[in-house]
GROMACS .gro file of C-alpha atoms in nm:
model
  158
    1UNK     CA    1  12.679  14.535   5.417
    2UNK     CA    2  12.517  14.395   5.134
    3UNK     CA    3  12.604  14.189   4.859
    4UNK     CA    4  12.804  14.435   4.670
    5UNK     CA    5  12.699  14.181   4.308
    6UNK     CA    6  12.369  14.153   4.370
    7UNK     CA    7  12.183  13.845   4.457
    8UNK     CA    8  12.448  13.616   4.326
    9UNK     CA    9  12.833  13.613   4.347
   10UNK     CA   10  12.982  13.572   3.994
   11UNK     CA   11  13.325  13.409   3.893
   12UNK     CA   12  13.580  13.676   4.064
   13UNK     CA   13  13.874  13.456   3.956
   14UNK     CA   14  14.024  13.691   3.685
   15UNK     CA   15  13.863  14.039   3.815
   16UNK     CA   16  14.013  14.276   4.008
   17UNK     CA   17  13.837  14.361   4.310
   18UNK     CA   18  13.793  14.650   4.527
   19UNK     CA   19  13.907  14.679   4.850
   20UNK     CA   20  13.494  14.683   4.956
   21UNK     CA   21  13.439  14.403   4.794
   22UNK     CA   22  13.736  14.200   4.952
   23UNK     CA   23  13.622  14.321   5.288
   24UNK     CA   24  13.294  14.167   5.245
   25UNK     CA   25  13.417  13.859   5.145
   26UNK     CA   26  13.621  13.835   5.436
   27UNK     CA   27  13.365  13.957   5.632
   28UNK     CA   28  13.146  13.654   5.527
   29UNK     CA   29  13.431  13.374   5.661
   30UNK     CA   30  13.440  13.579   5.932
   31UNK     CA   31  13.132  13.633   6.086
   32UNK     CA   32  13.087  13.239   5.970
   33UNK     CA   33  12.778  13.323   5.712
   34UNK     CA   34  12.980  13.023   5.462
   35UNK     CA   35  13.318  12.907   5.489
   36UNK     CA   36  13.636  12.984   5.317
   37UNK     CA   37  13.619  12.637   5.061
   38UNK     CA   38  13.255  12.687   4.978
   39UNK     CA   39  13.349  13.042   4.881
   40UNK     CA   40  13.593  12.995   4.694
   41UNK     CA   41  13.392  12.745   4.541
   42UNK     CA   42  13.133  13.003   4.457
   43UNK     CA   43  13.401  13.272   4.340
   44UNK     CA   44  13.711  13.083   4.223
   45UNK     CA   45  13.901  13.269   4.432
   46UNK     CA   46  14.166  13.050   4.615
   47UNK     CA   47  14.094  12.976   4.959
   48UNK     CA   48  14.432  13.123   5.035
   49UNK     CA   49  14.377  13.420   4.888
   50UNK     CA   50  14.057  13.438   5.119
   51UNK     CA   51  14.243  13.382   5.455
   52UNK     CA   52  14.555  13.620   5.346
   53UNK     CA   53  14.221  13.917   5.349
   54UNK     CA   54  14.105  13.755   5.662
   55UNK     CA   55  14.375  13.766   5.840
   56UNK     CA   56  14.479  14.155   5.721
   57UNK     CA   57  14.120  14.235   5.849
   58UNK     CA   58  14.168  14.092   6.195
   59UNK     CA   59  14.493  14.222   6.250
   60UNK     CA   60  14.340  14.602   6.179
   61UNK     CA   61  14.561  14.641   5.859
   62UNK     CA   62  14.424  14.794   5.556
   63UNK     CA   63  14.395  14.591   5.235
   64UNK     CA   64  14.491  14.735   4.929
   65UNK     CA   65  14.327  14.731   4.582
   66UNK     CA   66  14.608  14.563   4.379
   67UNK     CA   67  14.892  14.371   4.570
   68UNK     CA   68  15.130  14.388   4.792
   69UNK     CA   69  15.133  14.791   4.934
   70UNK     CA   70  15.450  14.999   4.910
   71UNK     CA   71  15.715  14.976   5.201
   72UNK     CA   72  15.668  15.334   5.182
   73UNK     CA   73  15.356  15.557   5.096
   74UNK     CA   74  15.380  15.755   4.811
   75UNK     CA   75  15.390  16.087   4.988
   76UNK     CA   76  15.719  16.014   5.131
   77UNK     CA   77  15.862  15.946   4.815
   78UNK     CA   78  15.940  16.333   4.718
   79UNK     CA   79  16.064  16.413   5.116
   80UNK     CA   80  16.331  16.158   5.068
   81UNK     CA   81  16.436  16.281   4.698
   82UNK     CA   82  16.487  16.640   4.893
   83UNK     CA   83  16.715  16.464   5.110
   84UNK     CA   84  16.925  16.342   4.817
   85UNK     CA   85  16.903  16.674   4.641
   86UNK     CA   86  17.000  16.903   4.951
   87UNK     CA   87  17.291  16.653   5.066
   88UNK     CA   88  17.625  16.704   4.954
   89UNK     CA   89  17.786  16.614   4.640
   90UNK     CA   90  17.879  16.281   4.800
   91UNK     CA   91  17.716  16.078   5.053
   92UNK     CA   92  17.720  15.698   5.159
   93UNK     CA   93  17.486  15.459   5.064
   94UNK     CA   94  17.381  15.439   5.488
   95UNK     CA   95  17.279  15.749   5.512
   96UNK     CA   96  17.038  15.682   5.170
   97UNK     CA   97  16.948  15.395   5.375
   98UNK     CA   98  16.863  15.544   5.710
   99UNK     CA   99  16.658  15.779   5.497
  100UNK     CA  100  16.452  15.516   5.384
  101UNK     CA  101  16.413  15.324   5.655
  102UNK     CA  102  16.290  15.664   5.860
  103UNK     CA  103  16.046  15.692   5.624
  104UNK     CA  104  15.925  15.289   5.614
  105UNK     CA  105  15.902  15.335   5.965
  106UNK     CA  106  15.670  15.596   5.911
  107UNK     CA  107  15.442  15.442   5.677
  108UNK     CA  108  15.409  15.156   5.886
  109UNK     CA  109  15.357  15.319   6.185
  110UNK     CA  110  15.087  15.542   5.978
  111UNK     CA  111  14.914  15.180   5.826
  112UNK     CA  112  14.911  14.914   6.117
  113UNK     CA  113  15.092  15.134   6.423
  114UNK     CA  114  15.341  14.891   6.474
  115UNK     CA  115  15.674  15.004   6.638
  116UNK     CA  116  15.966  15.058   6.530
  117UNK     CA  117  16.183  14.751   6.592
  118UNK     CA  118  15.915  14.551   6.376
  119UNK     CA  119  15.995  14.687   6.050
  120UNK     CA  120  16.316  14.529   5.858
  121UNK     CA  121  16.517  14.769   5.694
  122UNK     CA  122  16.513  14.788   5.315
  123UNK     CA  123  16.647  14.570   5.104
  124UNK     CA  124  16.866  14.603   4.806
  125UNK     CA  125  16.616  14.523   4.601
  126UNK     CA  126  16.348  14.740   4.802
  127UNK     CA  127  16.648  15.061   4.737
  128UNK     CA  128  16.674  14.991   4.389
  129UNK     CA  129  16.313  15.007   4.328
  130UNK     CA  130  16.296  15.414   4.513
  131UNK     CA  131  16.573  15.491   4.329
  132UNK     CA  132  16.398  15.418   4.024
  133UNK     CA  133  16.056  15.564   4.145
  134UNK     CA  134  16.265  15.879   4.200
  135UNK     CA  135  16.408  15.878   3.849
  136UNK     CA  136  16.728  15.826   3.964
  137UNK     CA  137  17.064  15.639   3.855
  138UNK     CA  138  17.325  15.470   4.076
  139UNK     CA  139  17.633  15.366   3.964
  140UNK     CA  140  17.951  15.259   4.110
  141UNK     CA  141  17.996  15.613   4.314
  142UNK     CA  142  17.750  15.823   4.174
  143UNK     CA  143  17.365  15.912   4.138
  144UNK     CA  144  17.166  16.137   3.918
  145UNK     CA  145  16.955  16.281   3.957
  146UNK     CA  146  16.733  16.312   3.600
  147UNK     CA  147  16.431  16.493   3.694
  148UNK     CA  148  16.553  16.801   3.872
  149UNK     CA  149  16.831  16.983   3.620
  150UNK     CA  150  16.906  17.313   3.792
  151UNK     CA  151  16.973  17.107   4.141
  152UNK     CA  152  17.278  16.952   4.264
  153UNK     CA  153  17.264  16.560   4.193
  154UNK     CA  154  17.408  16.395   4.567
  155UNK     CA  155  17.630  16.083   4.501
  156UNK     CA  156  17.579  15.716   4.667
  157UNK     CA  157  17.919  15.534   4.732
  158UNK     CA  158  17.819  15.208   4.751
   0.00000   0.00000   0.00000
C-alpha cells in the first residue's frame, strides 16, 4: 500500500485518521520498514497509540475510525428496544440484562469471533448508556419508553 500522504508523512497529532491510514501505519512497525519511536517521531502520534493499532491488527480485530467501538453494533440496538416494547408491563432489570449481553455476545462474536465466555457482561454504566441510545428513561421501577407513543412502555425493577 502506498503512502496514503504522499511522499512525506505530516504532523497526524491532532487529525483524525482513517481506519486505512492507521492500518498502514501499523503496517509499517510491523513489517519493520521504521520503528514505532521514529514514527511517532515523524507523526506525533504517541508510540502507544501506535502499538494499541498494532496489536488490534495482529490479533485480526478491526480498528475503528474514532475510539473505542460499541459493546454492541448499532444494528442490534432496535432488536433489543423490540424486546422492551413487546415484554410485559413489568420486567426485571436481568432479563434487560440478558438481553444485552445476548446481543454483546453477538457483536463480538461478529467482530473478533471470540466465544462466549470471553465477553463480560455489561456494566451499569455500559446499560445506562443503551438505555439512553434507545431514548429511554429508568427510574426507580419504571422505563419509558419516549420514542414509540402508540406502544406499551415495559418497566425495569431495578
Amino acid at each position: 500500500m502506498a503512502n496514503p500522504w504522499g511522499r512525506r508523512i505530516p504532523d497526524l497529532s491532532d487529525k483524525e485518521l482513517t481506519i486505512d491510514q492507521k492500518t498502514w501505519l501499523a503496517n509499517r512497525v510491523i513489517n519493520r520498514q521504521e520503528t514505532a519511536n521514529e514514527l511517532s517521531l515523524k507523526t506525533k502520534i504517541s508510540v502507544f497509540t501506535l502499538y494499541k493499532w498494532i496489536r488490534i491488527i495482529k490479533s485480526g480485530a478491526k480498528l475503528s475510525e474514532n475510539g473505542r467501538q460499541r459493546i454492541i453494533a448499532q444494528e442490534h440496538l432496535p432488536k433489543i428496544e423490540d424486546f422492551l416494547t413487546n415484554s410485559k408491563t413489568s420486567i426485571a432489570a436481568s432479563p434487560f440484562e440478558d438481553e444485552v449481553h445476548k446481543y454483546a455476545v453477538l457483536t463480538a462474536q461478529n467482530r473478533k469471533g471470540i466465544s462466549e465466555a470471553q465477553v463480560q457482561r455489561p456494566s451499569r454504566r455500559t446499560l445506562g448508556r443503551i438505555e439512553e441510545q434507545l431514548n429511554i428513561k429508568t427510574g426507580n421501577a419504571e422505563i419509558k419508553n419516549r420514542r414509540k407513543k402508540n406502544k406499551k412502555p415495559a418497566i425495569i425493577e431495578r
